[in-house]
């Protein structure tokens, strides 16, 4: 920071504290990651103030020559990265992207079938607390409570009964792969559109580490700051025949001028995601997730679905007489950052929960490998079972701090 400390020391100080928090803690929040500095430079560029309503070649503000170049570049990179016919890179967020898809091809009151939030879905997939549920008529499929996996026969039966206009696949806390081909068959059987929300797993898909929904879905939405390791923002991928409707729904439908500074970061993120280092990072992200799952299982925790195929695990804490809220607070007190999370069929309230969700992207991005991931399990377990023992918690904090020092997020 060259200018902010003079102009606004108070805010500069808060930013410094956040930088220190990031360096000094282990980020195991599955929805987060550490972006390279080039992403922050892109986000903080002069594009921050440009108004550019519309699309390249057809703007409602003058002076958009470079904005057009930038957006065209981001679009072509997104299409290449994901093998998509069309990309809209303007959504401010994943929720904006999902809203735009719903409104592009559905009428208010139309029926949508999606995974329920308490089984791993997302707020914007029609949770009663989300505006999406006020506009559309949602019904939800859950997981089979025995296998804790999607029961495609149940989804098919529900689809036949409910006759949705759209089916949504994708989740924010589902540790397994989704069979997009099956979902597409179910959708096509009832003449419904298929939307896949791959916000969490976009980086793994981009690197070819797990199957892509793009060949099977009418629409794919994603965010760029999770496994994809870019800055904030959303993207919609779709078939060419839906492109015009999506464009109109994003602008002027649900957004005004795009956040061009975020769009610069998206362009950079797509380029970085095509490089061999990124592929390697995503591979290690999967490997670390497996180590975390096996480690917690060895310590006597139940892992929802018995393991993971992606970057996250859901740990059922009940065998340790623990709830998610207490585990989250205890772990944060020693520098391990996770979030409490409901598990399928959770008897606890959503603000208490019986589980924690743990993701491997953040630790992997700072260079942590399998040996240290295993050490993190030991440290987390020691903290949770000794949560009332200040001496043990102090010792765990010191070991977490040492790990953070050995694996800096941002090299000096
Ligand atoms: N979707 C939220 C999550 O998974 O935590 C954050 O974007």
CSV table of C-alpha atoms and ligand atoms in Angstrom, one decimal:
chain,number,residue,atom,x,y,z
A,1,UNK,CA,0.0,0.0,0.0
A,2,UNK,CA,1.6,3.3,-1.1
A,3,UNK,CA,-1.2,5.8,-0.8
A,4,UNK,CA,-3.9,4.4,1.5
A,5,UNK,CA,-1.9,4.6,4.8
A,6,UNK,CA,-1.6,8.4,4.4
A,7,UNK,CA,-5.2,9.0,3.1
A,8,UNK,CA,-6.9,6.6,5.5
A,9,UNK,CA,-4.7,5.1,8.2
A,10,UNK,CA,-7.6,3.5,9.9
A,11,UNK,CA,-8.6,1.4,6.9
A,12,UNK,CA,-5.0,0.7,6.0
A,13,UNK,CA,-4.6,-0.7,9.5
A,14,UNK,CA,-7.6,-3.0,9.1
A,15,UNK,CA,-6.2,-4.3,5.8
A,16,UNK,CA,-2.8,-5.0,7.5
A,17,UNK,CA,-4.5,-6.9,10.2
A,18,UNK,CA,-6.4,-9.0,7.6
A,19,UNK,CA,-3.1,-9.7,5.8
A,20,UNK,CA,-1.6,-10.9,9.0
A,21,UNK,CA,-4.7,-13.0,9.8
A,22,UNK,CA,-4.4,-14.7,6.4
A,23,UNK,CA,-0.7,-15.3,6.8
A,24,UNK,CA,-1.0,-16.6,10.4
A,25,UNK,CA,-4.0,-18.9,10.1
A,26,UNK,CA,-4.7,-22.1,8.1
A,27,UNK,CA,-7.7,-21.5,5.8
A,28,UNK,CA,-9.7,-24.6,5.5
A,29,UNK,CA,-12.9,-22.9,4.4
A,30,UNK,CA,-13.9,-24.9,1.3
A,31,UNK,CA,-15.4,-21.9,-0.5
A,32,UNK,CA,-12.1,-19.9,-0.2
A,33,UNK,CA,-8.7,-19.9,-1.6
A,34,UNK,CA,-5.6,-17.7,-1.8
A,35,UNK,CA,-5.4,-15.7,-5.0
A,36,UNK,CA,-2.1,-14.8,-6.5
A,37,UNK,CA,-1.0,-11.1,-6.2
A,38,UNK,CA,-1.5,-10.6,-9.9
A,39,UNK,CA,-5.2,-11.1,-9.3
A,40,UNK,CA,-5.2,-8.3,-6.7
A,41,UNK,CA,-3.3,-6.0,-9.1
A,42,UNK,CA,-5.9,-6.7,-11.7
A,43,UNK,CA,-8.7,-6.0,-9.3
A,44,UNK,CA,-7.2,-2.8,-8.2
A,45,UNK,CA,-6.5,-1.4,-11.7
A,46,UNK,CA,-7.9,1.8,-13.3
A,47,UNK,CA,-10.8,-0.2,-14.7
A,48,UNK,CA,-12.4,0.2,-11.2
A,49,UNK,CA,-14.1,3.4,-12.3
A,50,UNK,CA,-15.1,2.7,-15.9
A,51,UNK,CA,-18.8,2.6,-16.7
A,52,UNK,CA,-19.5,0.2,-19.5
A,53,UNK,CA,-23.2,-0.7,-19.7
A,54,UNK,CA,-23.8,-3.2,-22.5
A,55,UNK,CA,-21.5,-5.5,-24.3
A,56,UNK,CA,-18.4,-5.2,-26.4
A,57,UNK,CA,-19.2,-3.2,-29.6
A,58,UNK,CA,-22.6,-2.1,-28.1
A,59,UNK,CA,-22.0,0.0,-25.0
A,60,UNK,CA,-24.2,2.8,-23.5
A,61,UNK,CA,-21.1,4.7,-22.5
A,62,UNK,CA,-18.3,6.2,-24.7
A,63,UNK,CA,-14.6,5.4,-24.1
A,64,UNK,CA,-15.0,1.6,-23.9
A,65,UNK,CA,-12.4,0.7,-26.5
A,66,UNK,CA,-10.2,-1.0,-23.9
A,67,UNK,CA,-13.1,-2.3,-21.9
A,68,UNK,CA,-14.2,-4.0,-25.1
A,69,UNK,CA,-10.8,-5.5,-25.7
A,70,UNK,CA,-10.7,-6.7,-22.1
A,71,UNK,CA,-14.2,-8.3,-22.1
A,72,UNK,CA,-13.6,-10.0,-25.4
A,73,UNK,CA,-10.4,-11.4,-24.1
A,74,UNK,CA,-12.0,-12.7,-20.9
A,75,UNK,CA,-14.9,-14.2,-22.9
A,76,UNK,CA,-12.5,-16.0,-25.3
A,77,UNK,CA,-10.4,-17.3,-22.5
A,78,UNK,CA,-13.4,-18.6,-20.5
A,79,UNK,CA,-14.8,-20.4,-23.6
A,80,UNK,CA,-11.4,-22.0,-24.3
A,81,UNK,CA,-10.8,-23.0,-20.6
A,82,UNK,CA,-14.2,-24.7,-20.2
A,83,UNK,CA,-14.9,-25.7,-23.8
A,84,UNK,CA,-18.1,-23.7,-23.8
A,85,UNK,CA,-20.0,-22.2,-26.8
A,86,UNK,CA,-20.7,-19.0,-25.0
A,87,UNK,CA,-19.6,-17.2,-21.8
A,88,UNK,CA,-21.0,-14.2,-20.0
A,89,UNK,CA,-18.3,-12.9,-17.7
A,90,UNK,CA,-20.3,-10.0,-16.3
A,91,UNK,CA,-22.2,-11.5,-13.3
A,92,UNK,CA,-21.1,-9.9,-10.0
A,93,UNK,CA,-21.4,-13.1,-8.2
A,94,UNK,CA,-22.6,-16.7,-8.3
A,95,UNK,CA,-26.1,-15.7,-7.0
A,96,UNK,CA,-26.4,-13.0,-9.8
A,97,UNK,CA,-25.4,-15.7,-12.3
A,98,UNK,CA,-28.0,-18.1,-11.0
A,99,UNK,CA,-30.7,-15.4,-10.9
A,100,UNK,CA,-29.9,-14.4,-14.5
A,101,UNK,CA,-30.2,-18.0,-15.7
A,102,UNK,CA,-33.6,-18.5,-14.0
A,103,UNK,CA,-35.0,-15.2,-15.3
A,104,UNK,CA,-33.5,-15.8,-18.8
A,105,UNK,CA,-35.6,-18.8,-19.7
A,106,UNK,CA,-38.3,-19.1,-17.0
A,107,UNK,CA,-41.4,-17.1,-16.0
A,108,UNK,CA,-42.1,-16.0,-12.5
A,109,UNK,CA,-43.8,-18.9,-10.7
A,110,UNK,CA,-42.2,-21.6,-12.9
A,111,UNK,CA,-41.1,-24.9,-11.3
A,112,UNK,CA,-37.5,-25.6,-10.4
A,113,UNK,CA,-36.2,-28.9,-8.9
A,114,UNK,CA,-32.9,-28.5,-7.0
A,115,UNK,CA,-30.9,-30.0,-4.1
A,116,UNK,CA,-32.0,-28.8,-0.6
A,117,UNK,CA,-29.6,-26.6,1.2
A,118,UNK,CA,-29.5,-28.8,4.3
A,119,UNK,CA,-28.2,-31.7,2.1
A,120,UNK,CA,-25.5,-29.7,0.4
A,121,UNK,CA,-27.3,-27.3,-2.0
A,122,UNK,CA,-27.0,-23.5,-2.1
A,123,UNK,CA,-29.2,-20.6,-0.8
A,124,UNK,CA,-29.8,-19.5,-4.4
A,125,UNK,CA,-31.2,-22.9,-5.3
A,126,UNK,CA,-34.5,-21.9,-3.8
A,127,UNK,CA,-33.9,-21.9,-0.1
A,128,UNK,CA,-36.9,-20.3,1.6
A,129,UNK,CA,-34.7,-17.5,2.9
A,130,UNK,CA,-33.5,-16.6,-0.6
A,131,UNK,CA,-35.4,-14.3,-3.0
A,132,UNK,CA,-35.2,-17.1,-5.6
A,133,UNK,CA,-37.9,-19.0,-3.6
A,134,UNK,CA,-40.1,-15.9,-3.7
A,135,UNK,CA,-39.9,-15.8,-7.5
A,136,UNK,CA,-40.1,-19.5,-8.5
A,137,UNK,CA,-41.8,-22.6,-7.3
A,138,UNK,CA,-39.0,-24.8,-6.0
A,139,UNK,CA,-39.1,-28.4,-4.9
A,140,UNK,CA,-36.0,-30.1,-3.5
A,141,UNK,CA,-34.4,-33.4,-3.8
A,142,UNK,CA,-32.2,-34.6,-0.9
A,143,UNK,CA,-29.6,-37.2,-0.5
A,144,UNK,CA,-30.3,-40.9,0.3
A,145,UNK,CA,-29.7,-40.8,4.0
A,146,UNK,CA,-28.0,-44.1,4.0
A,147,UNK,CA,-25.5,-43.6,1.2
A,148,UNK,CA,-25.5,-39.8,1.7
A,149,UNK,CA,-25.3,-39.5,-2.1
A,150,UNK,CA,-27.7,-38.2,-4.7
A,151,UNK,CA,-30.3,-40.8,-5.4
A,152,UNK,CA,-30.9,-40.4,-9.2
A,153,UNK,CA,-34.0,-42.6,-9.1
A,154,UNK,CA,-35.5,-40.3,-6.5
A,155,UNK,CA,-34.6,-37.2,-8.6
A,156,UNK,CA,-36.2,-38.9,-11.6
A,157,UNK,CA,-39.4,-39.8,-9.7
A,158,UNK,CA,-39.6,-36.2,-8.3
A,159,UNK,CA,-39.1,-34.8,-11.7
A,160,UNK,CA,-41.9,-36.9,-13.2
A,161,UNK,CA,-44.2,-35.9,-10.4
A,162,UNK,CA,-43.3,-32.2,-10.2
A,163,UNK,CA,-42.7,-31.6,-13.9
A,164,UNK,CA,-40.1,-28.9,-13.3
A,165,UNK,CA,-39.2,-26.3,-16.0
A,166,UNK,CA,-35.6,-26.5,-14.8
A,167,UNK,CA,-33.4,-28.9,-12.8
A,168,UNK,CA,-30.5,-27.5,-10.8
A,169,UNK,CA,-27.5,-29.7,-10.1
A,170,UNK,CA,-24.5,-28.5,-8.1
A,171,UNK,CA,-23.8,-27.9,-4.4
A,172,UNK,CA,-21.8,-26.1,-1.8
A,173,UNK,CA,-21.1,-29.0,0.5
A,174,UNK,CA,-21.4,-32.2,-1.4
A,175,UNK,CA,-18.1,-34.1,-1.4
A,176,UNK,CA,-18.9,-36.4,-4.3
A,177,UNK,CA,-19.0,-36.2,-8.1
A,178,UNK,CA,-22.4,-35.5,-9.7
A,179,UNK,CA,-23.4,-37.6,-12.7
A,180,UNK,CA,-24.2,-34.8,-15.1
A,181,UNK,CA,-25.2,-37.2,-17.9
A,182,UNK,CA,-27.8,-38.8,-15.7
A,183,UNK,CA,-29.1,-35.4,-14.6
A,184,UNK,CA,-29.3,-34.3,-18.3
A,185,UNK,CA,-31.3,-37.5,-19.1
A,186,UNK,CA,-33.7,-36.8,-16.2
A,187,UNK,CA,-34.1,-33.2,-17.3
A,188,UNK,CA,-34.6,-34.1,-20.9
A,189,UNK,CA,-37.2,-36.7,-19.9
A,190,UNK,CA,-39.4,-34.0,-18.5
A,191,UNK,CA,-38.4,-31.3,-21.1
A,192,UNK,CA,-36.6,-29.2,-18.4
A,193,UNK,CA,-33.5,-27.1,-18.7
A,194,UNK,CA,-30.5,-28.3,-16.8
A,195,UNK,CA,-28.5,-25.7,-14.9
A,196,UNK,CA,-25.3,-26.9,-13.2
A,197,UNK,CA,-23.8,-24.6,-10.5
A,198,UNK,CA,-20.2,-25.6,-10.4
A,199,UNK,CA,-19.0,-22.6,-8.2
A,200,UNK,CA,-17.1,-24.8,-5.7
A,201,UNK,CA,-15.4,-27.1,-8.2
A,202,UNK,CA,-14.7,-24.8,-11.2
A,203,UNK,CA,-10.9,-25.0,-10.6
A,204,UNK,CA,-10.9,-28.8,-10.5
A,205,UNK,CA,-13.1,-28.9,-13.7
A,206,UNK,CA,-10.9,-26.3,-15.4
A,207,UNK,CA,-7.8,-28.4,-14.7
A,208,UNK,CA,-9.5,-31.6,-16.0
A,209,UNK,CA,-9.2,-33.3,-12.6
A,210,UNK,CA,-12.9,-34.1,-12.4
A,211,UNK,CA,-15.6,-34.4,-15.1
A,212,UNK,CA,-17.0,-31.2,-16.6
A,213,UNK,CA,-20.8,-30.5,-16.8
A,214,UNK,CA,-20.4,-28.3,-19.8
A,215,UNK,CA,-21.2,-31.0,-22.5
A,216,UNK,CA,-24.4,-32.0,-20.6
A,217,UNK,CA,-25.9,-28.8,-19.3
A,218,UNK,CA,-27.9,-26.0,-20.9
A,219,UNK,CA,-26.3,-23.6,-18.4
A,220,UNK,CA,-23.3,-23.8,-16.2
A,221,UNK,CA,-22.6,-21.1,-13.5
A,222,UNK,CA,-19.5,-20.6,-11.5
A,223,UNK,CA,-17.6,-18.3,-9.3
A,224,UNK,CA,-14.0,-17.4,-9.8
A,225,UNK,CA,-12.6,-17.1,-6.3
A,226,UNK,CA,-13.0,-20.6,-4.9
A,227,UNK,CA,-11.0,-23.6,-6.4
A,228,UNK,CA,-10.4,-21.4,-9.5
A,229,UNK,CA,-8.2,-19.1,-7.4
A,230,UNK,CA,-9.2,-15.9,-9.1
A,231,UNK,CA,-10.9,-12.9,-7.5
A,232,UNK,CA,-14.6,-12.5,-6.7
A,233,UNK,CA,-17.2,-12.7,-9.4
A,234,UNK,CA,-19.5,-15.0,-11.4
A,235,UNK,CA,-19.6,-16.4,-14.9
A,236,UNK,CA,-22.4,-18.1,-17.0
A,237,UNK,CA,-21.5,-20.6,-19.7
A,238,UNK,CA,-24.2,-21.7,-22.1
A,239,UNK,CA,-25.0,-23.0,-25.5
A,240,UNK,CA,-25.0,-20.4,-28.3
A,241,UNK,CA,-28.8,-20.6,-28.7
A,242,UNK,CA,-29.2,-19.2,-25.1
A,243,UNK,CA,-26.6,-16.5,-25.4
A,244,UNK,CA,-28.9,-13.6,-26.3
A,245,UNK,CA,-31.3,-14.3,-23.6
A,246,UNK,CA,-28.5,-14.6,-21.0
A,247,UNK,CA,-26.9,-11.3,-22.2
A,248,UNK,CA,-30.2,-9.4,-21.9
A,249,UNK,CA,-31.0,-10.9,-18.5
A,250,UNK,CA,-27.6,-9.9,-17.1
A,251,UNK,CA,-27.8,-6.4,-18.6
A,252,UNK,CA,-30.2,-4.6,-18.4
A,253,UNK,CA,-32.1,-7.3,-16.6
A,254,UNK,CA,-30.4,-7.8,-13.2
A,255,UNK,CA,-27.3,-5.7,-13.4
A,256,UNK,CA,-26.1,-2.3,-14.6
A,257,UNK,CA,-22.5,-1.6,-15.5
A,258,UNK,CA,-20.2,-4.7,-15.1
A,259,UNK,CA,-17.5,-4.4,-12.4
A,260,UNK,CA,-14.7,-4.1,-15.0
A,261,UNK,CA,-12.0,-4.4,-12.4
A,262,UNK,CA,-13.3,-7.8,-11.4
A,263,UNK,CA,-13.6,-8.6,-15.1
A,264,UNK,CA,-9.8,-7.9,-15.5
A,265,UNK,CA,-9.1,-10.4,-12.7
A,266,UNK,CA,-11.4,-13.0,-14.3
A,267,UNK,CA,-9.4,-12.7,-17.5
A,268,UNK,CA,-6.1,-13.2,-15.6
A,269,UNK,CA,-7.6,-16.0,-13.6
A,270,UNK,CA,-8.6,-17.9,-16.8
A,271,UNK,CA,-5.1,-17.5,-18.3
A,272,UNK,CA,-3.5,-18.8,-15.1
A,273,UNK,CA,-5.9,-21.7,-15.0
A,274,UNK,CA,-4.6,-22.8,-18.4
A,275,UNK,CA,-1.0,-23.1,-17.1
A,276,UNK,CA,0.6,-26.4,-16.0
A,277,UNK,CA,1.2,-25.1,-12.4
A,278,UNK,CA,-2.5,-24.7,-12.0
A,279,UNK,CA,-3.2,-28.3,-13.0
A,280,UNK,CA,-0.6,-29.4,-10.5
A,281,UNK,CA,-2.2,-27.3,-7.8
A,282,UNK,CA,-5.6,-28.8,-8.4
A,283,UNK,CA,-4.2,-32.3,-8.4
A,284,UNK,CA,-2.6,-31.6,-5.0
A,285,UNK,CA,-5.8,-30.0,-3.8
A,286,UNK,CA,-7.5,-33.4,-4.4
A,287,UNK,CA,-4.7,-35.3,-2.8
A,288,UNK,CA,-4.8,-33.2,0.3
A,289,UNK,CA,-8.5,-33.6,0.6
A,290,UNK,CA,-8.1,-37.3,0.6
A,291,UNK,CA,-5.4,-37.1,3.3
A,292,UNK,CA,-7.7,-34.9,5.4
A,293,UNK,CA,-10.6,-37.4,5.0
A,294,UNK,CA,-8.5,-40.4,5.9
A,295,UNK,CA,-6.9,-38.5,8.8
A,296,UNK,CA,-10.1,-37.5,10.5
A,297,UNK,CA,-11.5,-41.0,9.9
A,298,UNK,CA,-8.5,-42.5,11.7
A,299,UNK,CA,-9.1,-40.2,14.6
A,300,UNK,CA,-12.6,-41.7,15.0
A,301,UNK,CA,-14.7,-39.1,13.2
A,302,UNK,CA,-17.3,-40.1,10.7
A,303,UNK,CA,-16.8,-38.6,7.3
A,304,UNK,CA,-20.1,-37.9,5.5
A,305,UNK,CA,-20.3,-40.3,2.5
A,306,UNK,CA,-17.2,-42.0,3.8
A,307,UNK,CA,-14.7,-39.8,1.9
A,308,UNK,CA,-14.4,-37.3,-0.9
A,309,UNK,CA,-14.0,-37.0,-4.7
A,310,UNK,CA,-13.3,-33.3,-4.6
A,311,UNK,CA,-11.8,-30.5,-2.5
A,312,UNK,CA,-14.0,-30.8,0.6
A,313,UNK,CA,-14.9,-33.1,3.3
A,314,UNK,CA,-17.8,-33.0,5.8
A,315,UNK,CA,-16.9,-34.2,9.2
A,316,UNK,CA,-19.6,-35.6,11.5
A,317,UNK,CA,-18.6,-34.6,15.0
A,318,UNK,CA,-21.2,-36.6,17.0
A,319,UNK,CA,-18.8,-39.4,17.9
A,320,UNK,CA,-16.9,-36.8,19.9
A,321,UNK,CA,-19.9,-35.2,21.6
A,322,UNK,CA,-19.2,-32.0,19.8
A,323,UNK,CA,-21.2,-29.6,17.8
A,324,UNK,CA,-20.1,-27.6,14.7
A,325,UNK,CA,-20.4,-24.2,16.4
A,326,UNK,CA,-18.1,-25.2,19.3
A,327,UNK,CA,-15.6,-26.9,16.9
A,328,UNK,CA,-15.5,-23.9,14.7
A,329,UNK,CA,-14.8,-21.5,17.6
A,330,UNK,CA,-12.2,-23.9,19.2
A,331,UNK,CA,-10.4,-24.3,15.9
A,332,UNK,CA,-10.4,-20.6,15.1
A,333,UNK,CA,-8.9,-19.9,18.6
A,334,UNK,CA,-5.8,-22.0,17.5
A,335,UNK,CA,-5.6,-20.5,14.0
A,336,UNK,CA,-7.4,-23.2,12.0
A,337,UNK,CA,-10.3,-21.6,10.1
A,338,UNK,CA,-13.2,-23.9,9.1
A,339,UNK,CA,-17.0,-23.4,9.0
A,340,UNK,CA,-19.7,-25.3,10.9
A,341,UNK,CA,-22.0,-27.1,8.5
A,342,UNK,CA,-25.1,-29.1,8.7
A,343,UNK,CA,-24.7,-32.8,7.7
A,344,UNK,CA,-27.5,-34.7,5.9
A,345,UNK,CA,-30.4,-35.2,8.3
A,346,UNK,CA,-28.7,-33.1,11.0
A,347,UNK,CA,-30.7,-33.1,14.3
A,348,UNK,CA,-29.1,-29.8,15.3
A,349,UNK,CA,-30.2,-26.2,14.3
A,350,UNK,CA,-28.3,-24.7,11.3
A,351,UNK,CA,-26.5,-22.3,13.6
A,352,UNK,CA,-25.3,-25.1,15.8
A,353,UNK,CA,-24.9,-28.1,13.4
A,354,UNK,CA,-23.3,-31.5,13.9
A,355,UNK,CA,-20.6,-31.0,11.4
A,356,UNK,CA,-17.8,-29.0,10.0
A,357,UNK,CA,-16.9,-28.5,6.4
A,358,UNK,CA,-13.2,-28.6,5.6
A,359,UNK,CA,-11.6,-27.7,2.3
A,360,UNK,CA,-8.1,-28.2,1.0
A,361,UNK,CA,-7.7,-25.3,-1.6
A,362,UNK,CA,-6.3,-22.7,0.8
A,363,UNK,CA,-3.7,-24.9,2.5
A,364,UNK,CA,-2.7,-26.4,-0.9
A,365,UNK,CA,-2.2,-22.9,-2.5
A,366,UNK,CA,0.3,-22.0,0.2
A,367,UNK,CA,2.4,-25.1,-0.6
A,368,UNK,CA,1.2,-27.5,2.1
A,369,UNK,CA,1.5,-31.1,1.1
A,370,UNK,CA,0.3,-34.5,2.4
A,371,UNK,CA,2.6,-34.7,5.4
A,372,UNK,CA,1.5,-31.3,6.7
A,373,UNK,CA,-2.2,-32.0,5.9
A,374,UNK,CA,-1.9,-35.0,8.1
A,375,UNK,CA,-0.3,-32.9,10.8
A,376,UNK,CA,-3.2,-30.4,10.5
A,377,UNK,CA,-5.6,-33.2,11.3
A,378,UNK,CA,-3.6,-34.1,14.4
A,379,UNK,CA,-3.6,-30.5,15.5
A,380,UNK,CA,-7.3,-30.0,14.8
A,381,UNK,CA,-8.2,-33.2,16.7
A,382,UNK,CA,-6.0,-32.3,19.6
A,383,UNK,CA,-7.6,-28.9,19.9
A,384,UNK,CA,-11.1,-30.2,19.6
A,385,UNK,CA,-10.8,-32.9,22.2
A,386,UNK,CA,-8.8,-30.6,24.6
A,387,UNK,CA,-11.0,-27.6,24.0
A,388,UNK,CA,-11.1,-26.8,27.7
A,389,UNK,CA,-7.4,-27.2,28.3
A,390,UNK,CA,-5.7,-23.8,27.7
A,391,UNK,CA,-2.2,-25.2,27.9
A,392,UNK,CA,-2.9,-27.7,25.1
A,393,UNK,CA,-4.6,-25.1,23.0
A,394,UNK,CA,-1.6,-22.8,23.5
A,395,UNK,CA,0.7,-25.5,22.3
A,396,UNK,CA,-1.5,-26.3,19.2
A,397,UNK,CA,-1.5,-22.5,18.4
A,398,UNK,CA,2.3,-22.5,18.4
A,399,UNK,CA,2.5,-25.4,16.1
A,400,UNK,CA,-0.1,-23.9,13.7
A,401,UNK,CA,1.9,-20.6,13.7
A,402,UNK,CA,5.1,-22.6,12.9
A,403,UNK,CA,3.4,-24.3,10.0
A,404,UNK,CA,2.1,-20.9,8.7
A,405,UNK,CA,5.7,-19.5,8.9
A,406,UNK,CA,7.1,-22.4,6.9
A,407,UNK,CA,4.4,-22.0,4.2
A,408,UNK,CA,3.8,-18.3,3.7
A,409,UNK,CA,0.8,-17.4,1.5
A,410,UNK,CA,2.6,-14.5,0.0
A,411,UNK,CA,6.4,-14.9,-0.2
A,412,UNK,CA,8.1,-11.7,0.9
B,1,LIG,N1,-21.4,-20.6,-1.3
B,1,LIG,C1,-20.8,-20.2,0.0
B,1,LIG,C2,-20.1,-21.3,0.6
B,1,LIG,O1,-20.1,-22.4,0.0
B,1,LIG,O2,-19.6,-21.2,1.7
B,1,LIG,C3,-19.9,-19.1,-0.2
B,1,LIG,O3,-19.8,-18.5,-1.4
